Each structure stands twice: as structure tokens, then as C-alpha cells.
């Protein structure tokens, strides 16, 4: 790996001498919370002069990111208690915050609104505002850059995969989202964002010279993050999204899918920067565990031209057209939503599902969503930290 060009908020934290001095701090982190020398945020924060690291907080997948999706996290005992933020509560409680002066958030987001870590941050900001605690967000680059795709979330479809209206591929950093939530949505927390000012939104994580540390068990590489903004929609169906394989989200399929037919159909879509290769795979866990599946693997040939959200919708549209009696929408519950279909809360509205069911083309569905998301541009612009 080349030497780091961009310094993250965690890299810069030791220079912010007075920011946390004299405070008892709770840290929201996971394995991705490392500086450019691979020192974990726990070590960095506990080593700051005059700072007491008094509590740890675990987002989805756990502080050590060992649990699979939808598995609740238990509290942990030890010299420093670990409080779960993915279990009976997703929001720090008064008891968790008792004795703390500040919360520090440092988890790598991957640029897609379905990824729950920024919503853990949002709940932490809400709790910090309510209980008069400072919250410090240590910012990191958006690993897939600043491009934007997709529609916004309707108010009646907010969930833990989308608490506030953002496009599916939002093109922002956690620090920028924190500023937007705090002011535009009036959370009103005592918020400090420690930024990474050398980063430019036209840089992907490897352009920035930073390591990709897997932030969750099925987000192993930057390639995975590249496709996730669209491929996560597959979770809302009975197709395997590749969990239980070595290439989650890059492969998808089912026992009843003919990969060659699907690849040929997708070649007829207007999709740039991607090639679909027919594959056979057998998941070791999750959907179709132990069963041989047919499907496709996405090979991103030009990530600057590739549109993951459009690609994900195209996959669902073509599979339903080819196998209408086999394809189905996944039923709830999903991510603490008990009533609405998972595809609808992932999509932020019923529009994707209804468009596919109504026989609309991929382009028609995507163009409508992008137009809706385009209205978000002035709001996003007001809270950008990096140019």
C-alpha cells in the first residue's frame, strides 16, 4: 500500500489537544476505526492526555464486527464496558451516558444510505443533544467518492436503513451527514467534526492512499463497497446477494436462475462500466445455504462510469421478467421494520417495487428516482466540507 496522502479525523485527533481534555469519553467504533498506522481509535483516545475512555459502544455487527447481518449485539463486560447499539435499543440511553461528558464516533461508512453506521451516529447525536453531551465525529473519506444516485426516503418509510432523507448513494462523508442532520434536521447537538481536509470527493479510498479495513463481515473489499449501493437492494428479494460466498454483493442468484440468460439480458440494459459473467455458486450460509445457485458476477470495468444503483434495479427488473413465478419480494421483519416490505424500506418508498411490478423499464424507474434525488443537491451543497 502506498503511503497515506489523506489524514483522517482520527489521525488528526491527537493534535486537537483541548477538544477532549478533562472529559470522560464514550467511543463508538469497530475494527475500521484505525489511523493510517493501523492504531485503533480505542488506543488513540485512551492515550490522549487528560482524557478518560470510560465506555465503548458497539454498532451493528459488534465492536469487533464478528456478527452477521440482523444478529443483535449483547453488552460486553470488561475494564471498559461495551454498550450495544444494535439490540433492544439503537440509541444510547440515559444510563449508558451517565458519567460521560462526550461521545466520539469513528466508524467507516461506505457511501450507501442502507449502511446502518451513520444512523447509529444519528441516534447518538439525538441522545447527546437530549442529555447535553458533546459529540465528536472523526471524519473519514467516502470510499466510493462523491457521486450521487437515487431517490430520497419518504417520511413514512424511514427506518434503521434510512432514518433521514438521503439519496441511495449519497456522496457524502459521515462528518458532512452529521452537520446536515444537526442543522438542517435540527438535532441541535454540541457537535464537533474533525475533518480530513486533504481529501477530495473525486478520490476513492485507494486514491487517498488509505487502507480498506472491512467495516462489517460482508464488506471485505473496496470492490464490495463499489457495488453495494445497488446490490443491497437484492436483500429485499428471495435472490441470494452472495452472503456465504467469498464475493458478497458482487455475485447474486438462486437455484432457479440461469446465469447465461441473465447475463445476456443485462447486456441489453444501458449499463456502463460493468460486465456480467455467468457463475455457479453455493452459499455456505444465509439464503440457499448448501444449495447450488446460478447467477451472475458483476465485474466493474470502469468505476467512474459505473452506476451501482441503476445496476441493482436492472438486475431485479430482469430477474423478475425472466422468472416471474420464482422471483419474490422478501417479507418482513427486516432491520426492526415489522410491516413494510424490506424492498420498500431499502428503496425509501414503494416506487422501485411498483415500477418493476408495473412493467416499467429500468431507465424509467431510475430517471424518476434520480430526479427526486436531484432536488437534494442544494441541501447537500450547503453541508459539504470538501471540494
mmCIF file with all atom_site columns, C-alpha atoms in Angstrom, residues 30-153:
data_model
loop_
_atom_site.group_PDB
_atom_site.id
_atom_site.type_symbol
_atom_site.label_atom_id
_atom_site.label_alt_id
_atom_site.label_comp_id
_atom_site.label_asym_id
_atom_site.label_entity_id
_atom_site.label_seq_id
_atom_site.pdbx_PDB_ins_code
_atom_site.Cartn_x
_atom_site.Cartn_y
_atom_site.Cartn_z
_atom_site.occupancy
_atom_site.B_iso_or_equiv
_atom_site.pdbx_formal_charge
_atom_site.auth_seq_id
_atom_site.auth_comp_id
_atom_site.auth_asym_id
_atom_site.auth_atom_id
_atom_site.pdbx_PDB_model_num
ATOM 1   C CA . UNK A 1 30  ? -15.406 -1.062  15.316 1.00 0.00 ? 30  UNK A CA 1
ATOM 2   C CA . UNK A 1 31  ? -12.402 -2.636  13.508 1.00 0.00 ? 31  UNK A CA 1
ATOM 3   C CA . UNK A 1 32  ? -12.479 0.019   10.766 1.00 0.00 ? 32  UNK A CA 1
ATOM 4   C CA . UNK A 1 33  ? -11.647 2.669   13.375 1.00 0.00 ? 33  UNK A CA 1
ATOM 5   C CA . UNK A 1 34  ? -7.901  2.787   12.715 1.00 0.00 ? 34  UNK A CA 1
ATOM 6   C CA . UNK A 1 35  ? -5.489  5.556   11.819 1.00 0.00 ? 35  UNK A CA 1
ATOM 7   C CA . UNK A 1 36  ? -3.036  5.454   8.910  1.00 0.00 ? 36  UNK A CA 1
ATOM 8   C CA . UNK A 1 37  ? -0.619  3.464   11.095 1.00 0.00 ? 37  UNK A CA 1
ATOM 9   C CA . UNK A 1 38  ? -3.375  0.927   11.929 1.00 0.00 ? 38  UNK A CA 1
ATOM 10  C CA . UNK A 1 39  ? -3.645  2.116   15.550 1.00 0.00 ? 39  UNK A CA 1
ATOM 11  C CA . UNK A 1 40  ? -7.194  1.592   16.750 1.00 0.00 ? 40  UNK A CA 1
ATOM 12  C CA . UNK A 1 41  ? -9.265  4.543   17.971 1.00 0.00 ? 41  UNK A CA 1
ATOM 13  C CA . UNK A 1 42  ? -9.513  2.870   21.371 1.00 0.00 ? 42  UNK A CA 1
ATOM 14  C CA . UNK A 1 43  ? -5.737  3.114   21.749 1.00 0.00 ? 43  UNK A CA 1
ATOM 15  C CA . UNK A 1 44  ? -5.583  6.642   20.352 1.00 0.00 ? 44  UNK A CA 1
ATOM 16  C CA . UNK A 1 45  ? -8.371  8.056   22.527 1.00 0.00 ? 45  UNK A CA 1
ATOM 17  C CA . UNK A 1 46  ? -7.216  6.327   25.706 1.00 0.00 ? 46  UNK A CA 1
ATOM 18  C CA . UNK A 1 47  ? -3.730  7.730   25.119 1.00 0.00 ? 47  UNK A CA 1
ATOM 19  C CA . UNK A 1 48  ? -4.818  11.358  24.878 1.00 0.00 ? 48  UNK A CA 1
ATOM 20  C CA . UNK A 1 49  ? -3.534  13.474  27.802 1.00 0.00 ? 49  UNK A CA 1
ATOM 21  C CA . UNK A 1 50  ? -6.219  14.227  30.345 1.00 0.00 ? 50  UNK A CA 1
ATOM 22  C CA . UNK A 1 51  ? -8.847  12.034  28.659 1.00 0.00 ? 51  UNK A CA 1
ATOM 23  C CA . UNK A 1 52  ? -10.599 9.097   30.321 1.00 0.00 ? 52  UNK A CA 1
ATOM 24  C CA . UNK A 1 53  ? -12.006 6.475   27.974 1.00 0.00 ? 53  UNK A CA 1
ATOM 25  C CA . UNK A 1 54  ? -14.903 5.360   30.154 1.00 0.00 ? 54  UNK A CA 1
ATOM 26  C CA . UNK A 1 55  ? -17.211 3.397   27.801 1.00 0.00 ? 55  UNK A CA 1
ATOM 27  C CA . UNK A 1 56  ? -17.308 1.699   24.428 1.00 0.00 ? 56  UNK A CA 1
ATOM 28  C CA . UNK A 1 57  ? -20.335 1.468   22.141 1.00 0.00 ? 57  UNK A CA 1
ATOM 29  C CA . UNK A 1 58  ? -20.917 -1.257  19.556 1.00 0.00 ? 58  UNK A CA 1
ATOM 30  C CA . UNK A 1 59  ? -22.833 -0.588  16.305 1.00 0.00 ? 59  UNK A CA 1
ATOM 31  C CA . UNK A 1 60  ? -24.332 -3.316  14.102 1.00 0.00 ? 60  UNK A CA 1
ATOM 32  C CA . UNK A 1 61  ? -22.081 -6.404  13.822 1.00 0.00 ? 61  UNK A CA 1
ATOM 33  C CA . UNK A 1 62  ? -20.455 -5.577  17.186 1.00 0.00 ? 62  UNK A CA 1
ATOM 34  C CA . UNK A 1 63  ? -17.398 -3.742  18.415 1.00 0.00 ? 63  UNK A CA 1
ATOM 35  C CA . UNK A 1 64  ? -15.247 -6.457  16.824 1.00 0.00 ? 64  UNK A CA 1
ATOM 36  C CA . UNK A 1 65  ? -17.565 -6.835  13.784 1.00 0.00 ? 65  UNK A CA 1
ATOM 37  C CA . UNK A 1 66  ? -17.920 -10.601 14.073 1.00 0.00 ? 66  UNK A CA 1
ATOM 38  C CA . UNK A 1 67  ? -21.721 -10.964 13.893 1.00 0.00 ? 67  UNK A CA 1
ATOM 39  C CA . UNK A 1 68  ? -23.640 -11.431 10.640 1.00 0.00 ? 68  UNK A CA 1
ATOM 40  C CA . UNK A 1 69  ? -26.487 -9.195  9.485  1.00 0.00 ? 69  UNK A CA 1
ATOM 41  C CA . UNK A 1 70  ? -29.612 -8.861  11.626 1.00 0.00 ? 70  UNK A CA 1
ATOM 42  C CA . UNK A 1 71  ? -27.906 -10.503 14.642 1.00 0.00 ? 71  UNK A CA 1
ATOM 43  C CA . UNK A 1 72  ? -28.394 -8.425  17.778 1.00 0.00 ? 72  UNK A CA 1
ATOM 44  C CA . UNK A 1 73  ? -25.328 -7.479  19.799 1.00 0.00 ? 73  UNK A CA 1
ATOM 45  C CA . UNK A 1 74  ? -25.049 -8.107  23.537 1.00 0.00 ? 74  UNK A CA 1
ATOM 46  C CA . UNK A 1 75  ? -23.454 -5.727  26.008 1.00 0.00 ? 75  UNK A CA 1
ATOM 47  C CA . UNK A 1 76  ? -19.912 -6.615  26.980 1.00 0.00 ? 76  UNK A CA 1
ATOM 48  C CA . UNK A 1 77  ? -18.185 -6.634  30.358 1.00 0.00 ? 77  UNK A CA 1
ATOM 49  C CA . UNK A 1 78  ? -14.581 -5.727  30.986 1.00 0.00 ? 78  UNK A CA 1
ATOM 50  C CA . UNK A 1 79  ? -12.365 -2.970  32.308 1.00 0.00 ? 79  UNK A CA 1
ATOM 51  C CA . UNK A 1 80  ? -14.254 -0.667  29.932 1.00 0.00 ? 80  UNK A CA 1
ATOM 52  C CA . UNK A 1 81  ? -17.941 -1.588  29.494 1.00 0.00 ? 81  UNK A CA 1
ATOM 53  C CA . UNK A 1 82  ? -19.261 -2.151  25.967 1.00 0.00 ? 82  UNK A CA 1
ATOM 54  C CA . UNK A 1 83  ? -22.822 -0.951  25.338 1.00 0.00 ? 83  UNK A CA 1
ATOM 55  C CA . UNK A 1 84  ? -24.761 -2.433  22.430 1.00 0.00 ? 84  UNK A CA 1
ATOM 56  C CA . UNK A 1 85  ? -26.387 -0.034  19.963 1.00 0.00 ? 85  UNK A CA 1
ATOM 57  C CA . UNK A 1 86  ? -27.829 -2.866  17.899 1.00 0.00 ? 86  UNK A CA 1
ATOM 58  C CA . UNK A 1 87  ? -30.213 -4.753  20.111 1.00 0.00 ? 87  UNK A CA 1
ATOM 59  C CA . UNK A 1 88  ? -33.086 -3.732  22.391 1.00 0.00 ? 88  UNK A CA 1
ATOM 60  C CA . UNK A 1 89  ? -32.063 -0.132  21.678 1.00 0.00 ? 89  UNK A CA 1
ATOM 61  C CA . UNK A 1 90  ? -30.252 1.522   18.782 1.00 0.00 ? 90  UNK A CA 1
ATOM 62  C CA . UNK A 1 91  ? -29.950 4.774   20.727 1.00 0.00 ? 91  UNK A CA 1
ATOM 63  C CA . UNK A 1 92  ? -27.677 5.468   23.712 1.00 0.00 ? 92  UNK A CA 1
ATOM 64  C CA . UNK A 1 93  ? -29.784 5.537   26.856 1.00 0.00 ? 93  UNK A CA 1
ATOM 65  C CA . UNK A 1 94  ? -29.504 7.849   29.845 1.00 0.00 ? 94  UNK A CA 1
ATOM 66  C CA . UNK A 1 95  ? -27.945 5.002   31.824 1.00 0.00 ? 95  UNK A CA 1
ATOM 67  C CA . UNK A 1 96  ? -25.310 4.409   29.132 1.00 0.00 ? 96  UNK A CA 1
ATOM 68  C CA . UNK A 1 97  ? -24.430 8.097   29.075 1.00 0.00 ? 97  UNK A CA 1
ATOM 69  C CA . UNK A 1 98  ? -24.355 8.524   32.838 1.00 0.00 ? 98  UNK A CA 1
ATOM 70  C CA . UNK A 1 99  ? -20.939 9.765   33.906 1.00 0.00 ? 99  UNK A CA 1
ATOM 71  C CA . UNK A 1 100 ? -19.826 10.619  30.369 1.00 0.00 ? 100 UNK A CA 1
ATOM 72  C CA . UNK A 1 101 ? -19.060 14.099  29.093 1.00 0.00 ? 101 UNK A CA 1
ATOM 73  C CA . UNK A 1 102 ? -18.693 13.301  25.406 1.00 0.00 ? 102 UNK A CA 1
ATOM 74  C CA . UNK A 1 103 ? -19.194 10.688  22.709 1.00 0.00 ? 103 UNK A CA 1
ATOM 75  C CA . UNK A 1 104 ? -16.683 10.074  19.926 1.00 0.00 ? 104 UNK A CA 1
ATOM 76  C CA . UNK A 1 105 ? -17.871 8.434   16.696 1.00 0.00 ? 105 UNK A CA 1
ATOM 77  C CA . UNK A 1 106 ? -15.323 6.866   14.368 1.00 0.00 ? 106 UNK A CA 1
ATOM 78  C CA . UNK A 1 107 ? -16.639 4.169   12.021 1.00 0.00 ? 107 UNK A CA 1
ATOM 79  C CA . UNK A 1 108 ? -16.006 3.855   8.285  1.00 0.00 ? 108 UNK A CA 1
ATOM 80  C CA . UNK A 1 109 ? -19.148 4.439   6.234  1.00 0.00 ? 109 UNK A CA 1
ATOM 81  C CA . UNK A 1 110 ? -19.242 3.094   2.681  1.00 0.00 ? 110 UNK A CA 1
ATOM 82  C CA . UNK A 1 111 ? -21.380 5.698   0.931  1.00 0.00 ? 111 UNK A CA 1
ATOM 83  C CA . UNK A 1 112 ? -24.778 3.963   0.814  1.00 0.00 ? 112 UNK A CA 1
ATOM 84  C CA . UNK A 1 113 ? -27.735 5.068   2.906  1.00 0.00 ? 113 UNK A CA 1
ATOM 85  C CA . UNK A 1 114 ? -28.705 1.461   3.752  1.00 0.00 ? 114 UNK A CA 1
ATOM 86  C CA . UNK A 1 115 ? -25.484 1.023   5.728  1.00 0.00 ? 115 UNK A CA 1
ATOM 87  C CA . UNK A 1 116 ? -26.548 1.466   9.332  1.00 0.00 ? 116 UNK A CA 1
ATOM 88  C CA . UNK A 1 117 ? -23.484 3.098   10.871 1.00 0.00 ? 117 UNK A CA 1
ATOM 89  C CA . UNK A 1 118 ? -24.434 6.695   10.027 1.00 0.00 ? 118 UNK A CA 1
ATOM 90  C CA . UNK A 1 119 ? -27.852 6.019   11.569 1.00 0.00 ? 119 UNK A CA 1
ATOM 91  C CA . UNK A 1 120 ? -26.141 4.825   14.739 1.00 0.00 ? 120 UNK A CA 1
ATOM 92  C CA . UNK A 1 121 ? -24.311 8.165   14.588 1.00 0.00 ? 121 UNK A CA 1
ATOM 93  C CA . UNK A 1 122 ? -27.631 9.978   14.134 1.00 0.00 ? 122 UNK A CA 1
ATOM 94  C CA . UNK A 1 123 ? -29.151 8.287   17.180 1.00 0.00 ? 123 UNK A CA 1
ATOM 95  C CA . UNK A 1 124 ? -26.014 9.114   19.179 1.00 0.00 ? 124 UNK A CA 1
ATOM 96  C CA . UNK A 1 125 ? -26.355 12.751  18.156 1.00 0.00 ? 125 UNK A CA 1
ATOM 97  C CA . UNK A 1 126 ? -30.011 12.772  19.225 1.00 0.00 ? 126 UNK A CA 1
ATOM 98  C CA . UNK A 1 127 ? -29.106 11.286  22.605 1.00 0.00 ? 127 UNK A CA 1
ATOM 99  C CA . UNK A 1 128 ? -26.177 13.678  23.022 1.00 0.00 ? 128 UNK A CA 1
ATOM 100 C CA . UNK A 1 129 ? -28.469 16.631  22.351 1.00 0.00 ? 129 UNK A CA 1
ATOM 101 C CA . UNK A 1 130 ? -31.064 15.366  24.813 1.00 0.00 ? 130 UNK A CA 1
ATOM 102 C CA . UNK A 1 131 ? -28.574 14.690  27.607 1.00 0.00 ? 131 UNK A CA 1
ATOM 103 C CA . UNK A 1 132 ? -26.281 17.675  26.989 1.00 0.00 ? 132 UNK A CA 1
ATOM 104 C CA . UNK A 1 133 ? -23.194 15.738  25.938 1.00 0.00 ? 133 UNK A CA 1
ATOM 105 C CA . UNK A 1 134 ? -20.642 16.757  23.339 1.00 0.00 ? 134 UNK A CA 1
ATOM 106 C CA . UNK A 1 135 ? -20.368 14.506  20.279 1.00 0.00 ? 135 UNK A CA 1
ATOM 107 C CA . UNK A 1 136 ? -17.201 14.410  18.193 1.00 0.00 ? 136 UNK A CA 1
ATOM 108 C CA . UNK A 1 137 ? -17.307 12.832  14.737 1.00 0.00 ? 137 UNK A CA 1
ATOM 109 C CA . UNK A 1 138 ? -13.907 11.773  13.441 1.00 0.00 ? 138 UNK A CA 1
ATOM 110 C CA . UNK A 1 139 ? -14.436 12.019  9.712  1.00 0.00 ? 139 UNK A CA 1
ATOM 111 C CA . UNK A 1 140 ? -13.197 9.648   7.011  1.00 0.00 ? 140 UNK A CA 1
ATOM 112 C CA . UNK A 1 141 ? -13.346 9.789   3.206  1.00 0.00 ? 141 UNK A CA 1
ATOM 113 C CA . UNK A 1 142 ? -16.337 8.367   1.434  1.00 0.00 ? 142 UNK A CA 1
ATOM 114 C CA . UNK A 1 143 ? -14.566 5.303   -0.013 1.00 0.00 ? 143 UNK A CA 1
ATOM 115 C CA . UNK A 1 144 ? -16.536 5.407   -3.290 1.00 0.00 ? 144 UNK A CA 1
ATOM 116 C CA . UNK A 1 145 ? -16.164 9.152   -3.814 1.00 0.00 ? 145 UNK A CA 1
ATOM 117 C CA . UNK A 1 146 ? -18.684 11.945  -4.106 1.00 0.00 ? 146 UNK A CA 1
ATOM 118 C CA . UNK A 1 147 ? -21.015 10.739  -6.882 1.00 0.00 ? 147 UNK A CA 1
ATOM 119 C CA . UNK A 1 148 ? -24.755 10.722  -6.117 1.00 0.00 ? 148 UNK A CA 1
ATOM 120 C CA . UNK A 1 149 ? -27.533 8.383   -7.310 1.00 0.00 ? 149 UNK A CA 1
ATOM 121 C CA . UNK A 1 150 ? -31.067 7.596   -6.366 1.00 0.00 ? 150 UNK A CA 1
ATOM 122 C CA . UNK A 1 151 ? -34.232 8.850   -4.769 1.00 0.00 ? 151 UNK A CA 1
ATOM 123 C CA . UNK A 1 152 ? -34.941 10.167  -1.284 1.00 0.00 ? 152 UNK A CA 1
ATOM 124 C CA . UNK A 1 153 ? -36.699 8.467   1.622  1.00 0.00 ? 153 UNK A CA 1
#
